[in-house]
Tab-separated table of C-alpha atoms in Angstrom:
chain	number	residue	atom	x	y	z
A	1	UNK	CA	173.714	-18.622	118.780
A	2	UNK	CA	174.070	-15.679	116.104
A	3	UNK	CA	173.691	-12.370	116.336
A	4	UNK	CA	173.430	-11.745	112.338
A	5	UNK	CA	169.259	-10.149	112.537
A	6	UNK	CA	168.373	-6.874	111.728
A	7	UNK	CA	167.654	-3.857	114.730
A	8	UNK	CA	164.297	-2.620	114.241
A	9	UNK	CA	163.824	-0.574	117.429
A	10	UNK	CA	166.232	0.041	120.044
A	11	UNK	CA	169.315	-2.019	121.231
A	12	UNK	CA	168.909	-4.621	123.773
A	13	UNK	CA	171.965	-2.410	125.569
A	14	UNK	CA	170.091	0.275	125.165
A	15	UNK	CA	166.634	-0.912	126.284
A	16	UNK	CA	168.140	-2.722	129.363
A	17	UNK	CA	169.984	0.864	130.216
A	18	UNK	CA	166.559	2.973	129.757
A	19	UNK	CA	165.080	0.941	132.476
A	20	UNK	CA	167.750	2.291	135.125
A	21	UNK	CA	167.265	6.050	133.393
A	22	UNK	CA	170.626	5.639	131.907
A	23	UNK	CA	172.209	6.254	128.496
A	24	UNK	CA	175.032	4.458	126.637
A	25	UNK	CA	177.579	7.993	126.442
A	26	UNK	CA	177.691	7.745	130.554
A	27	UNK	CA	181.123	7.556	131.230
A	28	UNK	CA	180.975	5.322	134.393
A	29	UNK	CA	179.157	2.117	131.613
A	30	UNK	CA	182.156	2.305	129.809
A	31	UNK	CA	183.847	-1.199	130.046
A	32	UNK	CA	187.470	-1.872	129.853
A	33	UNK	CA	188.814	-4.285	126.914
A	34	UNK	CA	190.655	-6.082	128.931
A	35	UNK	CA	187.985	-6.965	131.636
A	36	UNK	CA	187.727	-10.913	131.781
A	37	UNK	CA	184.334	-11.055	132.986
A	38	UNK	CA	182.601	-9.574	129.739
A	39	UNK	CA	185.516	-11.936	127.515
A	40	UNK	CA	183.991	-14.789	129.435
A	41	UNK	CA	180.608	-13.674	128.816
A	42	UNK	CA	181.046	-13.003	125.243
A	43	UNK	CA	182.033	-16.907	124.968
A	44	UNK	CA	179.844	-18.105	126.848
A	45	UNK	CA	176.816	-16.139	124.714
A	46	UNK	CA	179.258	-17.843	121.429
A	47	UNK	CA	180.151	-14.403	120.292
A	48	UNK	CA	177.065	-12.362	120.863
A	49	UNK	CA	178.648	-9.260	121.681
A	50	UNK	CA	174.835	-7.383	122.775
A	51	UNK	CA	173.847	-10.495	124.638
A	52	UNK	CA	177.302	-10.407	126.735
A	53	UNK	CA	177.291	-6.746	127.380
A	54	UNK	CA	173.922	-7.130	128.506
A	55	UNK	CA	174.629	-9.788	131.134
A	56	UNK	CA	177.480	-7.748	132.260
A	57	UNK	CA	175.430	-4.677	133.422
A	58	UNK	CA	172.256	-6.711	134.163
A	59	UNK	CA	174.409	-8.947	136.744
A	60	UNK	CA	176.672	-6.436	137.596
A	61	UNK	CA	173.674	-3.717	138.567
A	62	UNK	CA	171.797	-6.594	140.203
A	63	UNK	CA	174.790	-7.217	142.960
A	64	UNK	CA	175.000	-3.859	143.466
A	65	UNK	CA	171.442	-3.664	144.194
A	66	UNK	CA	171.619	-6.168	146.892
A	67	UNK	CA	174.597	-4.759	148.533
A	68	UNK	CA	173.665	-1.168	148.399
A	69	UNK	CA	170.500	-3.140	150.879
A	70	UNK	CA	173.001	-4.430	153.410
A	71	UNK	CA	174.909	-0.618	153.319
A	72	UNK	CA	172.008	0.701	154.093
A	73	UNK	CA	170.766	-1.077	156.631
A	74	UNK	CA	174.058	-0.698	158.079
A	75	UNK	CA	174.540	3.107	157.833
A	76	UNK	CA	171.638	4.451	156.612
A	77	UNK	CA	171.584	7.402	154.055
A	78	UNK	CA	174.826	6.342	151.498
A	79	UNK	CA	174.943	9.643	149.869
A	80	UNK	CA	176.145	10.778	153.583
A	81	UNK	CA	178.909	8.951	153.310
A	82	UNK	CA	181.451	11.233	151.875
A	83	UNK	CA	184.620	9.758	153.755
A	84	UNK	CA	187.303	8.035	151.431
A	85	UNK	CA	187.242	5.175	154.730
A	86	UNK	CA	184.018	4.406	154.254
A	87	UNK	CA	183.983	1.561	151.138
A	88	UNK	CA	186.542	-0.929	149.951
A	89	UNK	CA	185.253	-2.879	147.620
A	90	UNK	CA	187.683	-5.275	147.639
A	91	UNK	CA	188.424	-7.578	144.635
A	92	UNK	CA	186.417	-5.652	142.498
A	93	UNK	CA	188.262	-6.440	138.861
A	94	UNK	CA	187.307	-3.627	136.510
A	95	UNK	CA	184.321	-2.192	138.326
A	96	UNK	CA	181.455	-4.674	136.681
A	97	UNK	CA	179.907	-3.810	140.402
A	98	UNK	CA	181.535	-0.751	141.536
A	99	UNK	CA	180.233	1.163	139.058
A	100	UNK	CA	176.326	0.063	140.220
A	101	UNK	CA	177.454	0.422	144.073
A	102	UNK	CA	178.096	4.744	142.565
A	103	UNK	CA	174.252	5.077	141.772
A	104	UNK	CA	174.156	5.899	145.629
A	105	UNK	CA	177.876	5.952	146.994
A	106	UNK	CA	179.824	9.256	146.148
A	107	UNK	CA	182.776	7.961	144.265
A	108	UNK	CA	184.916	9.458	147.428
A	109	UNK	CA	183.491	7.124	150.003
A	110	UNK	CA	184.779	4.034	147.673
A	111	UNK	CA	187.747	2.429	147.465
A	112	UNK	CA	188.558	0.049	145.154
A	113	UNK	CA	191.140	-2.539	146.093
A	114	UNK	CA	192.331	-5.927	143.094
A	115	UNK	CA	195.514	-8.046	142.230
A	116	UNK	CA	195.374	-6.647	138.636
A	117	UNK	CA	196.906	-2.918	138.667
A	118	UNK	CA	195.149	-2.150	135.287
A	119	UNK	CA	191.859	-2.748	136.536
A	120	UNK	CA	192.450	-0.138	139.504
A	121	UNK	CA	193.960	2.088	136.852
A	122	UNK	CA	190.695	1.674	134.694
A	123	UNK	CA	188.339	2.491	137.741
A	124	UNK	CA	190.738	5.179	138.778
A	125	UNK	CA	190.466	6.998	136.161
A	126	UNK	CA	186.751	6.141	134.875
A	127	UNK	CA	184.870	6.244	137.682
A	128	UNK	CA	187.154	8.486	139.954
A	129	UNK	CA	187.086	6.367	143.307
A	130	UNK	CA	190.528	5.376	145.192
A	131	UNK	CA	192.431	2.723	144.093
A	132	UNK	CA	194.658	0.369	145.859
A	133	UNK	CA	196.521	-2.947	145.192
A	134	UNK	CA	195.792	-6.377	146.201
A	135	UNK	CA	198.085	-9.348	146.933
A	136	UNK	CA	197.977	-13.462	146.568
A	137	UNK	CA	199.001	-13.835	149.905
A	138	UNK	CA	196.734	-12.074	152.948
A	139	UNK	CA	199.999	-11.701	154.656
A	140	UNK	CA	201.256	-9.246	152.271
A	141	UNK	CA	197.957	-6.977	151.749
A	142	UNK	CA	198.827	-3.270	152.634
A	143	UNK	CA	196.197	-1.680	152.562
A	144	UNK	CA	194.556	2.144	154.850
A	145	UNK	CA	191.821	1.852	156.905
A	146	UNK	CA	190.081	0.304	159.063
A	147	UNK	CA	186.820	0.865	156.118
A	148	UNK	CA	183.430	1.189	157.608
A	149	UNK	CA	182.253	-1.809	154.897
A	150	UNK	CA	184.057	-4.334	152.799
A	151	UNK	CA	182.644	-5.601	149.875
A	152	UNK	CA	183.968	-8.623	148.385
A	153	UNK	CA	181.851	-10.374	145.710
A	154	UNK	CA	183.354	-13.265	143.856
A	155	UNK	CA	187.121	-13.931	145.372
A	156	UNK	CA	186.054	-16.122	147.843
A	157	UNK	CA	184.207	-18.230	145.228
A	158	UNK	CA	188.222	-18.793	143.803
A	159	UNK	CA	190.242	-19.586	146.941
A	160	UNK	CA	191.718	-22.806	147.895
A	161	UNK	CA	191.044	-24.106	151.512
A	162	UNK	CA	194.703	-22.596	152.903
A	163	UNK	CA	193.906	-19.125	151.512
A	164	UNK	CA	190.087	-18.892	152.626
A	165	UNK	CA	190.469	-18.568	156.423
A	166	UNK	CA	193.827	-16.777	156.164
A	167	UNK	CA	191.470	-14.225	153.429
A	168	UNK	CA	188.672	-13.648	155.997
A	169	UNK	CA	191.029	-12.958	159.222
A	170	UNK	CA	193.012	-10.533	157.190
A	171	UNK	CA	189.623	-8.696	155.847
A	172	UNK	CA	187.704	-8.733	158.986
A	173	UNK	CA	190.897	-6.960	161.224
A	174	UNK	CA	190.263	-3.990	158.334
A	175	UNK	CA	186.975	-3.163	159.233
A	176	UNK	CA	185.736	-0.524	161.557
A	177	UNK	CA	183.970	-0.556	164.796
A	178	UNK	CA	180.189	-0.806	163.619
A	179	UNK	CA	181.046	-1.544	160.194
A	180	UNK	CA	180.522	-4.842	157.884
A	181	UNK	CA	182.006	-7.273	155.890
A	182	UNK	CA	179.665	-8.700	153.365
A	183	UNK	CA	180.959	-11.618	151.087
A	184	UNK	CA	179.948	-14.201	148.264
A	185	UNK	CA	180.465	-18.152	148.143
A	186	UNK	CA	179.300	-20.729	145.824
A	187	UNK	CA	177.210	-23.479	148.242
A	188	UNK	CA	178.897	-26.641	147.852
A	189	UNK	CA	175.265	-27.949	147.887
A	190	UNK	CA	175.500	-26.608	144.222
A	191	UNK	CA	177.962	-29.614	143.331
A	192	UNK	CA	176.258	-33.221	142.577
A	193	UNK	CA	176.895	-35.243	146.077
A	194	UNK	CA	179.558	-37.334	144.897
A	195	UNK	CA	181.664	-34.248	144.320
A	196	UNK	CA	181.250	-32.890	147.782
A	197	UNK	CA	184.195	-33.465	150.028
A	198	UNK	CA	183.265	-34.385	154.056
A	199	UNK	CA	185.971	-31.496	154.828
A	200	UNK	CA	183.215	-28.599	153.688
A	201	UNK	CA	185.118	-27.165	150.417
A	202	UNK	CA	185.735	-28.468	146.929
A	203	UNK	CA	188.797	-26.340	144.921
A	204	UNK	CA	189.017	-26.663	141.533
A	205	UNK	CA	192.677	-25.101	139.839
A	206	UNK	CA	190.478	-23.152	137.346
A	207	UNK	CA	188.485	-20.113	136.694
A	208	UNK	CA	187.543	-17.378	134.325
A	209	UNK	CA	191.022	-15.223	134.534
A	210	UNK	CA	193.661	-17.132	132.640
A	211	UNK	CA	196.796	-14.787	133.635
A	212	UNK	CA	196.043	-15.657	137.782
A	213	UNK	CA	197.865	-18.950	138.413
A	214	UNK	CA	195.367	-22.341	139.196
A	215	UNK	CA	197.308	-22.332	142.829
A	216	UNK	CA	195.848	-19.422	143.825
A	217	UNK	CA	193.077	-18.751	142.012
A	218	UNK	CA	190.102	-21.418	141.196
A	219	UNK	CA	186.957	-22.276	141.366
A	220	UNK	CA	185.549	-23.209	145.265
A	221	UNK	CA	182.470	-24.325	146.658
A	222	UNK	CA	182.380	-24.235	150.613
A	223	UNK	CA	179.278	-25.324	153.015
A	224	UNK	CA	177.707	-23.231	156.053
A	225	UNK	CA	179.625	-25.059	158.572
A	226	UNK	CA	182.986	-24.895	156.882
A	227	UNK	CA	182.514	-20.722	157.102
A	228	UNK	CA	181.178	-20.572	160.243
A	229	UNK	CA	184.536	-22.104	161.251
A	230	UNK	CA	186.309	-20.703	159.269
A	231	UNK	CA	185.123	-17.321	161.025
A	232	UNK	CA	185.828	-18.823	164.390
A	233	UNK	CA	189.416	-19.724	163.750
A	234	UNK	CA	190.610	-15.802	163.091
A	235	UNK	CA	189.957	-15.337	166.467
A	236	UNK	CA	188.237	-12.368	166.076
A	237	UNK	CA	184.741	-11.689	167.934
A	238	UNK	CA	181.778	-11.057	164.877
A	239	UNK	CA	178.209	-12.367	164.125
A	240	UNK	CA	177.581	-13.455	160.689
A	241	UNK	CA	174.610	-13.886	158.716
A	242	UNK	CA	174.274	-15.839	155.621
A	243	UNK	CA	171.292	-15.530	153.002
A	244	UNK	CA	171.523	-18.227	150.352
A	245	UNK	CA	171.437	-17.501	146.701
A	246	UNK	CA	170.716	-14.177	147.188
A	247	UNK	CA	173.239	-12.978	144.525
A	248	UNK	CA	171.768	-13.374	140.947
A	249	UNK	CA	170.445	-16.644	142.290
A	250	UNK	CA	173.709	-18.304	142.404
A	251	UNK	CA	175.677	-16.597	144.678
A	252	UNK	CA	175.525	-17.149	148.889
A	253	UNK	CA	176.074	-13.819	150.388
A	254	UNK	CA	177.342	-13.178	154.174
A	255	UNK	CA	176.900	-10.659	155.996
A	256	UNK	CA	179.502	-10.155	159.238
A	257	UNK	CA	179.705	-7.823	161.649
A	258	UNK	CA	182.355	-7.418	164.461
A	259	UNK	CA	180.393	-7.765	167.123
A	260	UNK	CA	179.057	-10.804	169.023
A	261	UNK	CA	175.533	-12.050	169.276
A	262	UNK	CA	173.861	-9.508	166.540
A	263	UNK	CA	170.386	-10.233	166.008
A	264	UNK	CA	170.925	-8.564	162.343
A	265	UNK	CA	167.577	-7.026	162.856
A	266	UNK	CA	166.060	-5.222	160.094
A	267	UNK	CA	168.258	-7.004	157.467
A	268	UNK	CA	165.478	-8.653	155.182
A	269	UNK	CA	167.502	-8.443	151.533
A	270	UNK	CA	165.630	-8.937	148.248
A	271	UNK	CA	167.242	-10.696	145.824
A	272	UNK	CA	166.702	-10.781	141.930
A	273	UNK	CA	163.847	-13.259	141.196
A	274	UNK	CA	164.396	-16.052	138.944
A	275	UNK	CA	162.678	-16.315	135.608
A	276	UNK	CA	162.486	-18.995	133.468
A	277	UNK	CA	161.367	-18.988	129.760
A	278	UNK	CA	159.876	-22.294	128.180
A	279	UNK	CA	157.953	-21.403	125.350
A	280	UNK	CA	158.747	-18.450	123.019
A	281	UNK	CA	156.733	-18.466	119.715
A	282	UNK	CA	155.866	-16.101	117.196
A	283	UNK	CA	152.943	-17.127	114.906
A	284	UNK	CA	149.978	-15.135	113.026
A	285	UNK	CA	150.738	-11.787	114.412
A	286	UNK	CA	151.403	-12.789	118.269
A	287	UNK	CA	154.354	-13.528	120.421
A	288	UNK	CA	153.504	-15.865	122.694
A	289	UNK	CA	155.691	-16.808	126.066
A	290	UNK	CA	155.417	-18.765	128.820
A	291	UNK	CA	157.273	-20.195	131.490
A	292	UNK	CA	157.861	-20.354	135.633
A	293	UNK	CA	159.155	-17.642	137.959
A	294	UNK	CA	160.614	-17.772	141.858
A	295	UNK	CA	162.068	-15.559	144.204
A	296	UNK	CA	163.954	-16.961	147.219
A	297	UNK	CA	164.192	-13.588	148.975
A	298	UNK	CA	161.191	-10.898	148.770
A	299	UNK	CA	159.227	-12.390	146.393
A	300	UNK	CA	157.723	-12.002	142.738
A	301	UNK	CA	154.373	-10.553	141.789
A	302	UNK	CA	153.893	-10.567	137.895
A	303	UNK	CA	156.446	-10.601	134.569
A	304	UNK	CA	155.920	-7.776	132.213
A	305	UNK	CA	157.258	-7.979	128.858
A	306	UNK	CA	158.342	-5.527	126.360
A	307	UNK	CA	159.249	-5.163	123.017
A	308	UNK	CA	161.188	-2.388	121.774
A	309	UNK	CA	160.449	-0.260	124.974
A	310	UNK	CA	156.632	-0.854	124.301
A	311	UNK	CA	154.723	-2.891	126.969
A	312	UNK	CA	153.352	-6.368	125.387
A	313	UNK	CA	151.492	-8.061	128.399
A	314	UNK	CA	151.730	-8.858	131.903
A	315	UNK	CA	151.254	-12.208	133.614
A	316	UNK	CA	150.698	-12.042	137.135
A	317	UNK	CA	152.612	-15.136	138.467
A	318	UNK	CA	151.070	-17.669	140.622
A	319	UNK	CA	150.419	-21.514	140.877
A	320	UNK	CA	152.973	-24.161	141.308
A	321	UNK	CA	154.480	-25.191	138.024
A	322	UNK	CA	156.371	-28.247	137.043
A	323	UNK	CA	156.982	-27.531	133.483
A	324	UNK	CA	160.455	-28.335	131.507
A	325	UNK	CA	163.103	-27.213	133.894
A	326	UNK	CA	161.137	-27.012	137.047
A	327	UNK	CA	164.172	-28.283	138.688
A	328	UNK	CA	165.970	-25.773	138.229
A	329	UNK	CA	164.342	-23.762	140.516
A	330	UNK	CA	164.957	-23.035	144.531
A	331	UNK	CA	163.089	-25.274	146.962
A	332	UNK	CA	159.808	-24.360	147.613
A	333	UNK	CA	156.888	-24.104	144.057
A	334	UNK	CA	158.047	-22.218	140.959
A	335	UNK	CA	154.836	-20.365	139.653
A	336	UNK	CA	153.367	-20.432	136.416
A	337	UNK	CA	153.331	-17.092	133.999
A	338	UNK	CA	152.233	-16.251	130.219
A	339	UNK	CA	152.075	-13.247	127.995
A	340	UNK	CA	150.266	-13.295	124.464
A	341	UNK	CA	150.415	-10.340	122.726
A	342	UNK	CA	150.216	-8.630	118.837
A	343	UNK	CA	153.936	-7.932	117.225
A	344	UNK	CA	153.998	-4.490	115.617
A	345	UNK	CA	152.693	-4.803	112.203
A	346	UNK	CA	155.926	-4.800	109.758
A	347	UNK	CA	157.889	-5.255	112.354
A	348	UNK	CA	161.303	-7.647	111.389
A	349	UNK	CA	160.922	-10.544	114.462
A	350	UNK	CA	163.964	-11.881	114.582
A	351	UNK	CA	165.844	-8.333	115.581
A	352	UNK	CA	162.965	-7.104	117.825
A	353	UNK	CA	164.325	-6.134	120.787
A	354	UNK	CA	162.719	-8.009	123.898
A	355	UNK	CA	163.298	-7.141	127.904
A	356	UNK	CA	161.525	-9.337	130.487
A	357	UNK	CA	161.250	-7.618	133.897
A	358	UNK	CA	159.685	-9.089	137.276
A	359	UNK	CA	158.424	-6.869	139.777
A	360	UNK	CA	158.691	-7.924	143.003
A	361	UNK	CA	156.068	-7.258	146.198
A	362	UNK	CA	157.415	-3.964	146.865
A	363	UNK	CA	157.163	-2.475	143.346
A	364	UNK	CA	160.888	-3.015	142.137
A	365	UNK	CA	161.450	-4.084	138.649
A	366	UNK	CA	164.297	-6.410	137.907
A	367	UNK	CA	165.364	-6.560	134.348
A	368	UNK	CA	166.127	-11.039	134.090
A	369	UNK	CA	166.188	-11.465	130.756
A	370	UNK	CA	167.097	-8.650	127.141
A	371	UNK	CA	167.840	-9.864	123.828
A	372	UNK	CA	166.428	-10.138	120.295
A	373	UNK	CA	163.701	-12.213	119.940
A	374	UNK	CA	165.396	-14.413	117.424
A	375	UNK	CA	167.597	-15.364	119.940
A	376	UNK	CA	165.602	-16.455	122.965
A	377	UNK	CA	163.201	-18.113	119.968
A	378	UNK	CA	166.892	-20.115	119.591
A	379	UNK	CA	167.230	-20.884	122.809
A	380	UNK	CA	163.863	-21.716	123.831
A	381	UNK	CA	164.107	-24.275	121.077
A	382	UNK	CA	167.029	-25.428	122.184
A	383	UNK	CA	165.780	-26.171	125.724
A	384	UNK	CA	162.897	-28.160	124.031
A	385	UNK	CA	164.949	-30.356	122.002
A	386	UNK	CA	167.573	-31.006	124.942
A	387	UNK	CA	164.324	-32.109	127.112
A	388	UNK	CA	162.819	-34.006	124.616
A	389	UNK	CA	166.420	-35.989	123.950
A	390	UNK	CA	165.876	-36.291	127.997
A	391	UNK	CA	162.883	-37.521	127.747
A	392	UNK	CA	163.630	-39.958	125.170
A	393	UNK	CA	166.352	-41.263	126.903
A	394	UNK	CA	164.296	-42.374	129.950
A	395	UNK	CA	161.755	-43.998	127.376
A	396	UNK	CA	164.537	-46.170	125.792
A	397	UNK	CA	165.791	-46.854	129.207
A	398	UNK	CA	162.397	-47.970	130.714
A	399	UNK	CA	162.117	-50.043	127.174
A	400	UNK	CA	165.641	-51.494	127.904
A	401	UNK	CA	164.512	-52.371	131.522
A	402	UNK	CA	161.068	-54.122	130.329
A	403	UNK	CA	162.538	-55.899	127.646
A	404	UNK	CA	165.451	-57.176	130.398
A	405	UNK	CA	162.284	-57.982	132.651
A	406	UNK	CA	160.312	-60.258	129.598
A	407	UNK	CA	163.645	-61.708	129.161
A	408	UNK	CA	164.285	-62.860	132.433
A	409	UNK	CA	160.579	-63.776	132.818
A	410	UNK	CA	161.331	-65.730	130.079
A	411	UNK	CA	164.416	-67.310	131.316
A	412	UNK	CA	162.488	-68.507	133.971
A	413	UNK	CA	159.430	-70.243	132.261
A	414	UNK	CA	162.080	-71.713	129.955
A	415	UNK	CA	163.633	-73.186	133.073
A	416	UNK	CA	159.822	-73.897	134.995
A	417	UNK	CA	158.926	-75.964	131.850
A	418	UNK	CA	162.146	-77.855	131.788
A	419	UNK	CA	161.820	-78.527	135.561
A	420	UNK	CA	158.138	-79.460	135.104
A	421	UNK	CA	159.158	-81.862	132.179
A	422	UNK	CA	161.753	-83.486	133.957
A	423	UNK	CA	159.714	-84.512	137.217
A	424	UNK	CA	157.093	-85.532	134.859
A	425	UNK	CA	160.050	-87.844	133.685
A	426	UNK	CA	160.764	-89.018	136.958
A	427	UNK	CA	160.139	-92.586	138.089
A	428	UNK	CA	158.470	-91.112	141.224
A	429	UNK	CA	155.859	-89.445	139.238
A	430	UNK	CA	155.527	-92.168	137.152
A	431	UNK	CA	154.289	-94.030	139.728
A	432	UNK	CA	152.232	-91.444	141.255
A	433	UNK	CA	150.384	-91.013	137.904
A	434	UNK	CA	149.786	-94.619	137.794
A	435	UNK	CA	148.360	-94.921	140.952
A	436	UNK	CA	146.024	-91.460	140.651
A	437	UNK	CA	144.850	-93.709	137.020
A	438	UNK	CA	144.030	-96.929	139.349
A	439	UNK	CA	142.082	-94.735	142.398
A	440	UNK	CA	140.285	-93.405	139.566
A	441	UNK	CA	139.630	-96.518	138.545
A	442	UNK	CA	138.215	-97.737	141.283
A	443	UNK	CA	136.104	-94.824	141.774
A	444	UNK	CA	138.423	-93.713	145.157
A	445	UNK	CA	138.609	-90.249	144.090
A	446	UNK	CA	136.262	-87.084	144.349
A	447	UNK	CA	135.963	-86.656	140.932
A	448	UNK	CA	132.355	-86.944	138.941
């Protein structure tokens, strides 16, 4: 993908920003160099530097979002929360979260806890929360407390099986009467089924921070009743609650609290709906895009799209659609959506700036999807092409398997009409032919 076009209007950082009410110049955006997560991003996006920053905020705000749910439902007003006890978000890197979790926390109530000193440096002094280090082995973690609520997105997703439980039974001691532990996991369920081991979790020695050895810091998907026991085995008395996919549609999240037999009422979390683009094209004038939409938690009303900060067309979403990459989607129907709309006249297409929004049931917007149009009329493109080589491939299969078929059906009335000819050979029907000739003869038979 390039990143080579021409900005007509604003930024795609900039547009994504303006629908939070923020500005580049804030000091708690700034991102560290040395923050892996936005190097990974910026590879995976093949060195689009706007598309990666974008992801970056757009995930890291949208985690925030969710969490900043379960802290309030938990404790009520956050801005309350003024003591230093009151937040560790642990693992946190260089604050792609943390700085999300401040548009309600007072930086005083959060602490920030990771294995990489810079990055508590960096939030330290950026963001002006506590800082505190982290250790590869639970039995070494030092940390104050108890903290009313520990956060801890994306460690467990790394951890092989003898570091999981030992992880959770460490964390859980550290929080407070009538506090929370809230956590992310990949589902194993994510994995094809031949790469799901009976034992519940599936470690893999590799991940998207080089400088953290393989042995203690991977890739890991788990399954519901490898966590539960997990939970069990620290001993500890707590209720947990898990709500699948909730976390930029990828992530599990679970929510624990030490106490037994919670009923976790009132904890209904809405999660960023899923939106899926099929058809981006720009021809006589109008942009025209279309594709499916689904929300596993809270829902999705309609998909608003704009282009350089100016509203192009909403599509209310509904109907079950089975389009290009249907199956992509949770269980339950994806819904249909479309927006047609005029470009601005003179306007250079390929660097238009375009932000796709859903709102949900409740009136929240969630930015899914800010770019230049050039590039999702790349990638939209590209998902054609990669279906259509699916799509071909099935054909030439089915042709391979018919042609096997008239080949074997041929086989066999090659071997019928050799079978046929050599019983017509036979001295047995020889003489059965001979005497059907003589009955015929003599007028023994039915025939007229």
């Amino acid at each position: 993908m390039t990143a080579s076009v021409v900005a007509e209007g604003p930024s795609p950082v900039d547009a994504l920003l303006a629908q939070w009410g923020l500005t580049a110049g804030e000091r708690r955006l700034v991102v560290d160099p040395g923050d892996e997560m936005l190097g990974f991003l910026h590879d995976l996006h093949e060195g689009d530097a706007e598309q990666a920053l974008c992801d970056y905020y757009r995930s890291g705000a949208s985690i925030a979002a969710t969490l900043r749910q379960v802290l309030r439902w938990r404790f009520g007003d956050l801005g309350a929360l003024a003591r230093p006890d009151a937040v560790l978000d642990f693992a946190s890197g260089y604050g792609r979260v943390t700085r999300f979790l401040l548009d309600e926390l007072p930086a005083s109530a959060v602490t920030v806890a990771d294995i990489q000193p810079a990055a508590v440096d960096f939030q330290r002094r950026t963001f002006g929360v506590q800082g505190a280090a982290s250790t590869a082995q639970p039995g070494e973690l030092v940390l104050h407390g108890p903290y009313g609520a520990i956060l801890v997105t994306s460690l467990f997703t790394h951890l092989p099986a003898e570091r999981f439980g030992a992880w959770l039974a460490a964390l859980l001691a550290r929080v407070a009467p009538g506090g929370l532990l809230a956590f992310s996991t990949h589902d194993l369920a994510l994995l094809p089924a031949e790469q799901r081991p009976a034992a519940g979790i599936c470690y893999q020695p590799h991940s998207e921070i080089a400088e953290l050895p393989a042995a203690d810091y991977g890739s890991t998907w788990v399954d519901e009743p490898f966590v539960r026991a997990a939970l069990a085995a620290t001993g500890q008395a707590c209720s947990a609650l898990r709500f699948e996919r909730v976390l930029c549609n990828y992530q599990d999240l679970w929510v624990v609290v030490p106490e037994a037999a919670a009923t976790f009422h009132g904890l209904d979390l809405r999660g960023e709906p899923e939106v899926m683009v099929e058809q981006c094209r720009a021809r006589g004038g109008v942009l025209a895009l279309a594709g499916w939409a689904h929300a596993r938690h809270g829902g999705v009303s309609r998909v608003e799209a704009l282009l350089d900060g100016t509203l192009l067309g909403v599509a209310p979403v509904s109907g079950r659609h089975d389009g290009l990459t249907a199956s992509r989607g949770a269980a339950g129907a994806n819904a249909a959506w479309q927006i047609a709309g005029e470009l601005p006249a003179g306007a250079r297409v390929l660097g238009t700036t375009l932000l796709l929004r859903a709102v949900d049931p409740q009136g929240v917007a969630w930015p899914v999807w800010v770019g230049r149009l050039g590039s999702l009329l790349v990638q939209t493109a590209s998902l054609r092409e990669r279906e259509l080589r699916r799509d071909i491939h099935h054909l030439r299969c089915e042709v391979e398997r018919l042609d096997d078929a008239l080949a074997w059906a041929g086989h066999e009335k090659t071997a019928l009409r050799a079978r046929i000819a050599g019983m017509e050979a036979s001295r047995f029907w020889k003489l059965r032919r001979a005497w059907f000739t003589l009955k015929r003869a003599l007028g023994l038979t039915d025939e007229r």
